[in-house]
Short mmCIF file of C-alpha atoms in Angstrom, two decimals:
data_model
loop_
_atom_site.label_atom_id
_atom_site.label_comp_id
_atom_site.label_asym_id
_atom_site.label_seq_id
_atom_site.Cartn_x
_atom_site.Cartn_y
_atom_site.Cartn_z
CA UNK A 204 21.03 10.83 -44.45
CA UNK A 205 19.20 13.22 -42.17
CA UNK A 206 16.00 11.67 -42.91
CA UNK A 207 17.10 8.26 -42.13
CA UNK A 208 19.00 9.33 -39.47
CA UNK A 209 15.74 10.95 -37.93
CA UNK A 210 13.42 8.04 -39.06
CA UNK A 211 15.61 5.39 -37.41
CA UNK A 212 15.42 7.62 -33.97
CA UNK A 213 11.40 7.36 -34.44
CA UNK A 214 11.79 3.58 -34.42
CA UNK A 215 14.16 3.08 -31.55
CA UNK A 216 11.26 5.24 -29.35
CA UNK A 217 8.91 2.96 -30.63
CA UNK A 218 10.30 0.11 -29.98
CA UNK A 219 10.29 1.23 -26.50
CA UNK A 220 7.15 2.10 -25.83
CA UNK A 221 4.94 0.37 -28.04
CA UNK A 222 6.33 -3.61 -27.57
CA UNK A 223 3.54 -7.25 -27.38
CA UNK A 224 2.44 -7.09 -24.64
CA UNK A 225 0.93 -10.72 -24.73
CA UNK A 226 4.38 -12.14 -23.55
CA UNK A 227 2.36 -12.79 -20.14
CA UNK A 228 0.70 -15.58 -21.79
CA UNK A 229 3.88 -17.13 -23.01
CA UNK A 230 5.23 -17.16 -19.24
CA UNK A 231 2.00 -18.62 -17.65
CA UNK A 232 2.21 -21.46 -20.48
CA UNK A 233 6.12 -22.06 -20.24
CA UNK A 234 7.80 -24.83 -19.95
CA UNK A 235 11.45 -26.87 -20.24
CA UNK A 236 10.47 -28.58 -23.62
CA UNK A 237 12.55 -26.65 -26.43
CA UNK A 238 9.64 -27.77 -29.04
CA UNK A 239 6.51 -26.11 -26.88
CA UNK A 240 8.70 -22.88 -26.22
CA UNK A 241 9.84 -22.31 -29.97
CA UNK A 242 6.10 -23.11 -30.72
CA UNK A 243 4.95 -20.24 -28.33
CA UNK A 244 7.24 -18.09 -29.44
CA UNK A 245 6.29 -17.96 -32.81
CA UNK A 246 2.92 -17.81 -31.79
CA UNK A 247 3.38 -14.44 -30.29
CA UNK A 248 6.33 -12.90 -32.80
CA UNK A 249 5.34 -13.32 -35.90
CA UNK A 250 6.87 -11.76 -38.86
CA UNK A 251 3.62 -10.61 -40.55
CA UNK A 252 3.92 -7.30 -42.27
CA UNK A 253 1.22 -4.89 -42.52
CA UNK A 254 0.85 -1.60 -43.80
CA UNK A 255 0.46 0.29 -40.60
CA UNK A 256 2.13 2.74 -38.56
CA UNK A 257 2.66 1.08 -34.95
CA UNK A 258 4.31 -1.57 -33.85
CA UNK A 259 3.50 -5.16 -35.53
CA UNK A 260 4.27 -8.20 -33.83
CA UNK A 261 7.69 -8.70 -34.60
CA UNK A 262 8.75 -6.00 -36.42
CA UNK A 263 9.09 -1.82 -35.97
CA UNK A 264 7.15 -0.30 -38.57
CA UNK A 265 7.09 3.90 -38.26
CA UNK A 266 6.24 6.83 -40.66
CA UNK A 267 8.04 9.78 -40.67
CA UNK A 268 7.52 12.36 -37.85
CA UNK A 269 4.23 14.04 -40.13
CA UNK A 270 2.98 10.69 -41.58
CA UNK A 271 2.73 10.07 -45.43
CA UNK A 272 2.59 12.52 -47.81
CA UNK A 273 0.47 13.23 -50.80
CA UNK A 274 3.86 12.91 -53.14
CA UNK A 275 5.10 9.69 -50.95
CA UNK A 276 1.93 7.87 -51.53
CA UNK A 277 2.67 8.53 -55.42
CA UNK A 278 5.84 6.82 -54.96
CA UNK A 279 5.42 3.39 -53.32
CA UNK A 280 7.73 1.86 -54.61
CA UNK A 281 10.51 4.69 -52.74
CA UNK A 282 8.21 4.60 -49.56
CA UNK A 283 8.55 0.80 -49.29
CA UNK A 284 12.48 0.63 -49.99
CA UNK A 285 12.52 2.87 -47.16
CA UNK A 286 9.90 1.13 -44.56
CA UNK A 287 11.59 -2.58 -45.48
CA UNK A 288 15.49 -1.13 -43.96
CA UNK A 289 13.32 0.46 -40.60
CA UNK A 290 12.25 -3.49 -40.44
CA UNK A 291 15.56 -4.77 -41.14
CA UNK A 292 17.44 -2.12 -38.18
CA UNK A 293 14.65 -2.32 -35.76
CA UNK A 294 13.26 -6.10 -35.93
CA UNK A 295 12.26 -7.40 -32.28
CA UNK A 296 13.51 -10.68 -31.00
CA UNK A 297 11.75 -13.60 -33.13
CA UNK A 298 13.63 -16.18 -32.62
CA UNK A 299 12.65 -19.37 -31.22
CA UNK A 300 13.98 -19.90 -27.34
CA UNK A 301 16.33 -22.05 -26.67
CA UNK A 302 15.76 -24.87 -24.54
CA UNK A 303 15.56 -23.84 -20.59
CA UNK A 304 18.79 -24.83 -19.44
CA UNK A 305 21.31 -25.87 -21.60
CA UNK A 306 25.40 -26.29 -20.41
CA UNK A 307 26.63 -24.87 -23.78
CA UNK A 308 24.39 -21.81 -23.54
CA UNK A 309 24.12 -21.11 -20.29
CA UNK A 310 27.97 -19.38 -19.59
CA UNK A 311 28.33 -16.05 -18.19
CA UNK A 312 31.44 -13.74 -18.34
CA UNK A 313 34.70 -15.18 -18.12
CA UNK A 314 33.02 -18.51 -18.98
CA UNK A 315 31.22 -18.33 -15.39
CA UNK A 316 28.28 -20.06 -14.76
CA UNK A 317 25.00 -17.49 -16.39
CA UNK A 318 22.31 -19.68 -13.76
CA UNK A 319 22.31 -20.95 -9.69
CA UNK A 320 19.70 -23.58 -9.82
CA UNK A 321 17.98 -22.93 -6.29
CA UNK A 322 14.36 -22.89 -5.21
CA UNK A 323 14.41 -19.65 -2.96
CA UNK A 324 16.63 -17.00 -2.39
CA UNK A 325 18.08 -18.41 1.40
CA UNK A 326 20.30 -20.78 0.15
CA UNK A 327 21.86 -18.03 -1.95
CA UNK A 328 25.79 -16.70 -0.60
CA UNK A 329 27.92 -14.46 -1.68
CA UNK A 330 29.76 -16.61 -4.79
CA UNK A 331 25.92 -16.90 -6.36
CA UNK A 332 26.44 -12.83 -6.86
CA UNK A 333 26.22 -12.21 -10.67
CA UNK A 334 24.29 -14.77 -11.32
CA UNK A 335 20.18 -15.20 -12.31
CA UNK A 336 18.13 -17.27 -10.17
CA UNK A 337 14.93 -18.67 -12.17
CA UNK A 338 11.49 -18.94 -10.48
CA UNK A 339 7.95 -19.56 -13.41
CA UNK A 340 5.53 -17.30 -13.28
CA UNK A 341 3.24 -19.16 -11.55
CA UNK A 342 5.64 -19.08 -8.51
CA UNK A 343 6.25 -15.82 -8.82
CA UNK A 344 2.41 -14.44 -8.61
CA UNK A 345 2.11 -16.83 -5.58
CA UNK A 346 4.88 -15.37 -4.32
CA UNK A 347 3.50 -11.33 -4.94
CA UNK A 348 0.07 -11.99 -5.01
CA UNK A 349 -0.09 -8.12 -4.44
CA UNK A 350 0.99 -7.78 -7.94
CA UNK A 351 4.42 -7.90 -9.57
CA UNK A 352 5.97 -4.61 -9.71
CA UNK A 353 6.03 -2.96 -13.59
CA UNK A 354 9.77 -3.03 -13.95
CA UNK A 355 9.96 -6.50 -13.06
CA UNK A 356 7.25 -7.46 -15.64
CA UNK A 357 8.45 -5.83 -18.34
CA UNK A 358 12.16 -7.91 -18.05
CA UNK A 359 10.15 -10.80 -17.96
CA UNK A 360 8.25 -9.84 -21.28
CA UNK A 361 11.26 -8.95 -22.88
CA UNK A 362 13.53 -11.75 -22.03
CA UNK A 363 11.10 -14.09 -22.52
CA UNK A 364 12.25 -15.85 -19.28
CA UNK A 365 10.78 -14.44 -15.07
CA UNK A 366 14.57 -14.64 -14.09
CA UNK A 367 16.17 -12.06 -11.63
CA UNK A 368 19.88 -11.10 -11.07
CA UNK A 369 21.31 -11.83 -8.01
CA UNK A 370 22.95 -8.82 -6.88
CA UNK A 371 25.51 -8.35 -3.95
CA UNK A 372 22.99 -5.52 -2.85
CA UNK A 373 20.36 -7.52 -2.37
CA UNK A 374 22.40 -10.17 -0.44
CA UNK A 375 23.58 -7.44 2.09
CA UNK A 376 19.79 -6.50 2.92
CA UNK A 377 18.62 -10.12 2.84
CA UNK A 378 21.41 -10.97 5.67
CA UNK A 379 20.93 -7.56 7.27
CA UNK A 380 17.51 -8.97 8.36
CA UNK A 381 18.56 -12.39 8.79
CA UNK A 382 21.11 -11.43 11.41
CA UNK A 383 18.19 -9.88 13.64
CA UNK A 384 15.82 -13.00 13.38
CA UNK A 385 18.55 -15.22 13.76
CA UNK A 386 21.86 -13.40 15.47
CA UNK A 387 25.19 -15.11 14.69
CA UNK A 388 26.80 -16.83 17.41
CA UNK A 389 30.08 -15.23 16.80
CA UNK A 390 31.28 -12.28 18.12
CA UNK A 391 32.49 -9.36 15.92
CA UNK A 392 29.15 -9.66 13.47
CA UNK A 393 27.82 -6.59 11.25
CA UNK A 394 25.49 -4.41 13.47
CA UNK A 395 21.92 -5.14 11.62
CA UNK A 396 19.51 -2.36 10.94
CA UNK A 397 15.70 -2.45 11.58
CA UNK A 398 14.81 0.21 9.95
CA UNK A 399 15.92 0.78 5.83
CA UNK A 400 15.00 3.34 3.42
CA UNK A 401 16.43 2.31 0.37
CA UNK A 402 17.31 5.35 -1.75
CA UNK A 403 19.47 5.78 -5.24
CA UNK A 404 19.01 6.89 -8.72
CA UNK A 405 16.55 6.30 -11.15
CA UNK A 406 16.70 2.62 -12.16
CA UNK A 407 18.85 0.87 -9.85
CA UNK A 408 16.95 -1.76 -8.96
CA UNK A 409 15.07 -0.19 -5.89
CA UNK A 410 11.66 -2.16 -6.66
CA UNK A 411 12.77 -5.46 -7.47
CA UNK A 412 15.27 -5.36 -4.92
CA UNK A 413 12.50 -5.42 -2.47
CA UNK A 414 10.46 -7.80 -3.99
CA UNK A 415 13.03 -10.15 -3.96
CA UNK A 416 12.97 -9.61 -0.33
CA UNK A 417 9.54 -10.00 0.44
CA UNK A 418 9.84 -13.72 -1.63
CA UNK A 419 12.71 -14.39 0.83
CA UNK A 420 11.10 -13.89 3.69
CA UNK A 421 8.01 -15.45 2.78
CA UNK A 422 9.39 -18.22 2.05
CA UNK A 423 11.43 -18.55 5.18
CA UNK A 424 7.49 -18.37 6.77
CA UNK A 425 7.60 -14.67 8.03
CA UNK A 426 4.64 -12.49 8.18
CA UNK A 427 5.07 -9.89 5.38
CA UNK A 428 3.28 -6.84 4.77
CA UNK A 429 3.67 -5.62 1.81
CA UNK A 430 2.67 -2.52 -0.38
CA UNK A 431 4.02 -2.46 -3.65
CA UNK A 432 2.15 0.52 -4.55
CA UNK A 433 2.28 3.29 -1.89
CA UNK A 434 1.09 5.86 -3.83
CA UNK A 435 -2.12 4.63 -4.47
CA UNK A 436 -2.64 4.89 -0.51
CA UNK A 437 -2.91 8.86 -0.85
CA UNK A 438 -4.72 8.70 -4.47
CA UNK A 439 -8.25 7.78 -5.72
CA UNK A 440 -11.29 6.78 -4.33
CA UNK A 441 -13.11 9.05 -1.62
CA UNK A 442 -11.63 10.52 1.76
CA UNK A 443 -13.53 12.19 5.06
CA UNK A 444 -12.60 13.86 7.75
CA UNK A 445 -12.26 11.49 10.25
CA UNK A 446 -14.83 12.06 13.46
CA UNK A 447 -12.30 11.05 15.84
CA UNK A 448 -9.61 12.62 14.66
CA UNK A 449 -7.87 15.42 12.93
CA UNK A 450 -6.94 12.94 10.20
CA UNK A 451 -8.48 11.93 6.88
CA UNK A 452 -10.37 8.58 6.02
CA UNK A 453 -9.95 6.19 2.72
CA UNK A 454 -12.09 3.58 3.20
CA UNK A 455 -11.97 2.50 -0.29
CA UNK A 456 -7.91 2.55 0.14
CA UNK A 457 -8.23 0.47 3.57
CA UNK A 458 -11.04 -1.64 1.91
CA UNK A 459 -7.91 -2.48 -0.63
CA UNK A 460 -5.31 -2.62 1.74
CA UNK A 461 -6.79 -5.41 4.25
CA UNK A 462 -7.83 -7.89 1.23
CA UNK A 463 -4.06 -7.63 -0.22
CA UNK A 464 -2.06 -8.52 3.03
CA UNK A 465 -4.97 -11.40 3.48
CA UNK A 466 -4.27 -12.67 -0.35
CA UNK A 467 -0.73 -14.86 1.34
CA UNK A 468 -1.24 -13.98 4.67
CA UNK A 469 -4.78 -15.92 5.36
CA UNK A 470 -3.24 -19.19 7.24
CA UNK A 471 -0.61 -17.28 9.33
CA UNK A 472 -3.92 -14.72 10.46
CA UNK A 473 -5.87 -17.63 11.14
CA UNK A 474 -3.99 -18.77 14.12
CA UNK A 475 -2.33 -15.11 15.10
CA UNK A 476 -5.15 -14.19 18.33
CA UNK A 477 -6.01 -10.48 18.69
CA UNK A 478 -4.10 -8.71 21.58
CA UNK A 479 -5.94 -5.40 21.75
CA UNK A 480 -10.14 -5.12 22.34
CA UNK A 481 -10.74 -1.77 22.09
CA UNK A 482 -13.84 -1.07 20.13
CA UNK A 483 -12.81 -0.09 17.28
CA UNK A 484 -13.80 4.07 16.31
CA UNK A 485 -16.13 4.15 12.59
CA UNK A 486 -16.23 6.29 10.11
CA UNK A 487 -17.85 7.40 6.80
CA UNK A 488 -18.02 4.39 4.90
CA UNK A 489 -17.34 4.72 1.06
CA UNK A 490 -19.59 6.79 0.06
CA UNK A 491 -22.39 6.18 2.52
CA UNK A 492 -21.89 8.37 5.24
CA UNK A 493 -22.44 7.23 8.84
CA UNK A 494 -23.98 5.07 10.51
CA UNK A 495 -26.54 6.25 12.65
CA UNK A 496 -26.13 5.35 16.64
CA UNK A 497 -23.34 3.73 16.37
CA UNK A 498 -19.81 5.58 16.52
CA UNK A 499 -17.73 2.11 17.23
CA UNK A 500 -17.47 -1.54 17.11
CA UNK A 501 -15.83 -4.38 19.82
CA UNK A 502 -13.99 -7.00 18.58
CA UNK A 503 -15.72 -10.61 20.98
CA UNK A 504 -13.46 -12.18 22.90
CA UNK A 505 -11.13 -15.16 21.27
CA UNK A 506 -11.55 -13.02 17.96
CA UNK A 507 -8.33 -13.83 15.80
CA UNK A 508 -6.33 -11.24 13.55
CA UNK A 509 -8.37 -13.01 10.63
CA UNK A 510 -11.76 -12.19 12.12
CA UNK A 511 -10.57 -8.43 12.57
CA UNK A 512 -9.29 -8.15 8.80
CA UNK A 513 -12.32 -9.95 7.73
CA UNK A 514 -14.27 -7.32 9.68
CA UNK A 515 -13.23 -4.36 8.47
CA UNK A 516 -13.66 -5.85 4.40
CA UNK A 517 -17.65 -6.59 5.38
CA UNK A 518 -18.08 -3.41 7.05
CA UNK A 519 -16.97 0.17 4.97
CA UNK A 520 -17.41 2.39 8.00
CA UNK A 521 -14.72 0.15 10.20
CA UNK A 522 -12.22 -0.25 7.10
CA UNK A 523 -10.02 2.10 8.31
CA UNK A 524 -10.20 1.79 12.12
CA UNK A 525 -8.98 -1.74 11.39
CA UNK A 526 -6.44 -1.15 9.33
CA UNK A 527 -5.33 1.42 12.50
CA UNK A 528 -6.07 -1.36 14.53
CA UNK A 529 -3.75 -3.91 12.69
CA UNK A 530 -0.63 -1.77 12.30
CA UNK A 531 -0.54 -2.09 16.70
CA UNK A 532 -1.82 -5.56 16.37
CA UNK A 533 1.54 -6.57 14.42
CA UNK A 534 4.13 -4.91 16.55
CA UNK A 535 2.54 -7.29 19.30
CA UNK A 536 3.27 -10.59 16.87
CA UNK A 537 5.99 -12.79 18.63
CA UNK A 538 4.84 -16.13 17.24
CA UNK A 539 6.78 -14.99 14.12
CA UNK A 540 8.91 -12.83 12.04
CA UNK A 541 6.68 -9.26 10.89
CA UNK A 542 8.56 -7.73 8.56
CA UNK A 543 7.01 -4.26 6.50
CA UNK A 544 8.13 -3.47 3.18
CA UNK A 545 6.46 -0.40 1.69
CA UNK A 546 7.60 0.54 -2.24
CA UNK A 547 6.79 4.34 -3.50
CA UNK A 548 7.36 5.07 0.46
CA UNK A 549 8.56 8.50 -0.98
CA UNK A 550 4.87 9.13 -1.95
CA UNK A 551 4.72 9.37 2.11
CA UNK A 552 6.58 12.64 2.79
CA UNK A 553 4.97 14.70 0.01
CA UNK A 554 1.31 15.99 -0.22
CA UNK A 555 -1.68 13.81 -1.50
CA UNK A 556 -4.02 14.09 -4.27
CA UNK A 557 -6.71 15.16 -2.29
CA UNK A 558 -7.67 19.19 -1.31
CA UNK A 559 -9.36 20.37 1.95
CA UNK A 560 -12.15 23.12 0.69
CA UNK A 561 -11.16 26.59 2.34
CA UNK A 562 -13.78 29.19 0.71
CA UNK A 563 -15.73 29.11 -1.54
CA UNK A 564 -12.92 29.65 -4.29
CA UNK A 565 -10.07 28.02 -3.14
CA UNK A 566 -8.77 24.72 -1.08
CA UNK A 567 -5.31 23.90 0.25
CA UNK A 568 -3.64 20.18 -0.44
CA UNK A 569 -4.01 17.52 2.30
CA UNK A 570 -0.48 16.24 3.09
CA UNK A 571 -0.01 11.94 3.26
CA UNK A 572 0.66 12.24 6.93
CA UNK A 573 -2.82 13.62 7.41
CA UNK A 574 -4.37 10.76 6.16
CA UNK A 575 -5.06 8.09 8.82
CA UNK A 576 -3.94 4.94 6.89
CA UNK A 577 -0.36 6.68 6.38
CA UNK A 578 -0.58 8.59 9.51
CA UNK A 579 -0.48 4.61 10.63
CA UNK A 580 2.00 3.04 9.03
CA UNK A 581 4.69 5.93 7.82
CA UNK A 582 6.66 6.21 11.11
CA UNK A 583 9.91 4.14 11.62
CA UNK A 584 10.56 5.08 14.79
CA UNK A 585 10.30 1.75 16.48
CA UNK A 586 11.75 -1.62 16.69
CA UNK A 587 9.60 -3.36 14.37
CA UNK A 588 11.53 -4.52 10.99
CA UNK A 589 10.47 -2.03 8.12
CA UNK A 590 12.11 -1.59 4.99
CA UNK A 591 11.09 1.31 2.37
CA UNK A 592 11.99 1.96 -0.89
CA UNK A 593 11.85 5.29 -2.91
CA UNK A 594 10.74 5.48 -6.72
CA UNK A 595 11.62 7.95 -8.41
CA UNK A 596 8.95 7.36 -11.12
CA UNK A 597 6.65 8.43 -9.21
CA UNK A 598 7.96 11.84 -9.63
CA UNK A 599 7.23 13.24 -6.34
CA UNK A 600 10.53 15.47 -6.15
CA UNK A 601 13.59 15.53 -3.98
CA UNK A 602 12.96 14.91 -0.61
CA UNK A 603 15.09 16.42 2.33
CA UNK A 604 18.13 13.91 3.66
CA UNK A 605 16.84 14.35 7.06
CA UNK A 606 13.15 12.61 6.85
CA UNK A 607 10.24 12.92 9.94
CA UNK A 608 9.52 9.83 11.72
CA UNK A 609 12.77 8.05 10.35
CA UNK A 610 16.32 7.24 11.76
CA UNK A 611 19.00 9.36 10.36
CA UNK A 612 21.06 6.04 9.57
CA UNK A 613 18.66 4.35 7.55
CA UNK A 614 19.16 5.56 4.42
CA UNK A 615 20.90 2.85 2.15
CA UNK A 616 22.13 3.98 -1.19
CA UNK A 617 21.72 1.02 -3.48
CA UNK A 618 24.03 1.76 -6.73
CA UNK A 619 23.36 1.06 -10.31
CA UNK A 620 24.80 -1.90 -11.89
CA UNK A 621 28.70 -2.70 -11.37
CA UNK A 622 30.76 -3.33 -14.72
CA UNK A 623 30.70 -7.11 -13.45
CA UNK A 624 27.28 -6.98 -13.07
CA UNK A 625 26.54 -5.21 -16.72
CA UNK A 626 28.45 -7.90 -17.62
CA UNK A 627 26.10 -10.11 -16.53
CA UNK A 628 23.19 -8.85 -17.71
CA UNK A 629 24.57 -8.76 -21.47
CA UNK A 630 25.39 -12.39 -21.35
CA UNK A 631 21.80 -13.10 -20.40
CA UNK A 632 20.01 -10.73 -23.02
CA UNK A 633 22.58 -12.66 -25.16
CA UNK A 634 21.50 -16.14 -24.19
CA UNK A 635 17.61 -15.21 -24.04
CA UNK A 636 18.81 -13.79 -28.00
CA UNK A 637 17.69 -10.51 -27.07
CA UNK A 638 20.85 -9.26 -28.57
CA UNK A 639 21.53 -10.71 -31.73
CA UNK A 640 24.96 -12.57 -31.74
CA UNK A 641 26.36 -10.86 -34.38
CA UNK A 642 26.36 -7.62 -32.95
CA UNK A 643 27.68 -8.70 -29.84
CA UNK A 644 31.20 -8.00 -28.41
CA UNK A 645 32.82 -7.08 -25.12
CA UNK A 646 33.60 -3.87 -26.57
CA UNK A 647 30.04 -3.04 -27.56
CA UNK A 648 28.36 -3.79 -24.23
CA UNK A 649 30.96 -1.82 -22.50
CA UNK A 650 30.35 1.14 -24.38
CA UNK A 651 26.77 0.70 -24.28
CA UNK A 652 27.18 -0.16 -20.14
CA UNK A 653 29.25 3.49 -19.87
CA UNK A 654 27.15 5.48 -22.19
CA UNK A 655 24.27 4.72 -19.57
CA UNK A 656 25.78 4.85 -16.57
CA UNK A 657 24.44 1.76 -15.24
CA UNK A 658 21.20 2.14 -16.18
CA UNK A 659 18.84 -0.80 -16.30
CA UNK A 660 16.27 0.38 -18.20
CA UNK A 661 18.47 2.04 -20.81
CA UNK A 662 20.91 -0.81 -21.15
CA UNK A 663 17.82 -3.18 -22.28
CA UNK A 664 16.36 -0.39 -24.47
CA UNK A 665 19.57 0.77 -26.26
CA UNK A 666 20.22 -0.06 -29.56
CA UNK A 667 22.40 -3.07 -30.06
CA UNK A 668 22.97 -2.70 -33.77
#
């Protein structure tokens, strides 16, 4: 019993860490017809055993924790026995989708409706909480063309389905932001914050939240810029002191930076004029040093905020004085909604990955706010609208309460799931048949919804059996 006990516990991690990842191709091919989707499925979950010791498609298959024996391999007969009930306990979802939307299927708790057929998040209130709002793939990456964020990915894989919850927490920051492009005419209305750090524990929605709002907004034609990965702004590629400044170059970062916010952004940029016609300072360029004679670059005369993105993608060495350059150009937009929304913006507040050579033997970290692309866009202490979200996966520590640069009341605490909204989320793993029917009950996904505390990631990931 022990050794089952402990070989059952080596599945369940594996079927964690080590599940198809070719679900993507699924998605990008989905569609309503309940023939092509059970077709794809079993494409890409197949029940084909093999005599391995990772994860085939469809099924868990794991040794014990020091592989196969001398003795075990003289028994195959035992060894199989044992591998054929790890398949049985641990066998992934294989069952063909049901059609896309079907009345019968499609019932949440307390016989509630599971879906809110909408095609954006605005026309969204406060009865659609608790329920999933269904966008393809396709509309999705249009959406993000950044890049989805991980979490949000992996759902999708798993459920077979790129459907979010609608949550009441995302509602409140959604209308938070509405209010100040659009103000209520009555009196007595919610004061609305510009400035939002959104903090809480580890997987409670923090990322998706946010890119939820970003499709909002984007889709209600605002000017978005968005960084879904903010650590890699103080990680990789090559940094300089700057000559200007006490600060720290990335031109390969700001290379990076300036063709992601033109990826949705081009047609907006095209018609937004530049406001400021300063030359613009140079630096290093990625990894060929100066340029001789020339310290900065002018912007002509009728230039729009296209031409000075553009410019600072052709040239290395003015990378980063544009992407200086276009956090002042922004605050100047009145033409249309700018909203920031920075993930990782914990990454911010802690020290980089890059050192600053002191002797010979030894160098001393170079903090995020020393680098000039951060230096840039960290601060919060203005009245543009700027939303940041921490992630703890990043594993930067615990930061102080009281941050530099950022209002003291713009921390939001966004909770883990609500019973109601565990609730939820059961009935959908239920109707995608990523719980199996028969081990489904009210009292199972309540224990299961305690045991985690509201988890997300461990409520998908626990064992249902």
């Amino acid at each position: 019993m022990l050794l089952r006990s402990v070989l059952r516990s080596a599945a369940f991690t594996a079927a964690k860490t080590r599940r198809p990842s070719s679900l993507l191709s699924y998605l990008l091919g989905h569609t309503a017809a309940a023939a092509s989707a059970s077709a794809v499925s079993s494409r890409f979950y197949s029940k084909a055993k093999t005599k391995t010791t990772t994860t085939t498609k469809g099924k868990v298959r794991v040794k014990g924790p020091r592989g196969v024996s001398a003795d075990d391999a003289a028994r195959p007969d035992e060894a199989s026995s044992v591998d054929d009930d790890l398949n049985v306990e641990f066998e992934l979802p294989t069952d063909p989708l049901p059609v896309t939307y079907d009345p019968a299927l499609d019932v949440g708790p307390g016989g509630r409706p599971l879906f809110s057929f909408t095609k954006s998040f605005s026309s969204l209130t406060r009865k659609d909480a608790c329920t999933y709002v269904d966008f393809s793939l396709d509309e999705w990456k249009a959406m993000l063309p950044e890049g989805l964020p991980p979490g949000m990915v992996k759902e999708f894989e798993e459920t077979r389905r790129c459907a979010v919850m609608v949550r009441q927490s995302f509602l409140d920051l959604r209308d938070n932001f509405r209010r100040i492009v659009d103000p209520p005419i009555r009196t007595g209305a919610k004061n609305s914050k510009r400035q939002i750090v959104l903090d809480g524990p580890v997987s409670c929605g923090k990322t998706i939240t946010l890119a939820m709002l970003v499709h909002w907004a984007r889709s209600e034609g605002w000017l978005v810029f968005y960084v879904p990965k903010g650590r890699e702004w103080t990680h990789g590629g090559f940094f300089y002191r700057a000559p200007y400044s006490d600060l720290w170059d990335t031109p390969v970062q700001a290379a990076k930076i300036l063709q992601d916010f033109l990826k949705f952004n081009e047609s907006f940029l095209q018609r937004l004029p530049c406001q400021i016609f300063d030359p613009i300072p140079l630096g290093e360029g990625a990894g060929a040093g100066m340029m001789k004679g020339v310290d900065s670059m002018a912007m002509p005369e009728g230039s729009t905020l296209y031409d000075l993105i553009h410019t600072g993608i052709s040239y290395t060495h003015a990378a980063v004085g544009v992407v200086v350059r276009l956090r002042k150009e922004l605050s100047l937009v009145k033409d249309l909604p700018v909203l920031f929304a920075i993930d990782q913006y914990n990454n911010w507040f802690t020290f980089s990955e890059y050192e600053e050579p002191v002797t010979v033997r030894s160098c001393q970290p170079i903090h995020a706010r020393e680098l000039s692309t951060v230096n840039a866009y960290r601060s919060m202490m203005h009245d543009d609208m700027m939303v940041g979200a921490f992630s703890h996966s990043t594993a930067v520590g615990k930061l102080r309460q009281e941050l530099p640069d950022v209002p003291l009341d713009a921390r939001v605490m966004l909770p883990r799931y609500t019973l109601d909204e565990a609730a939820t989320v059961c009935h959908y793993y239920l109707r995608q048949r990523f719980i199996r029917r028969e081990t489904f009950s009210e009292e199972n996904w309540k224990k299961i919804y305690y045991l985690s505390n509201g988890n997300g990631s461990e409520m998908m990931f626990v064992n249902w059996k």
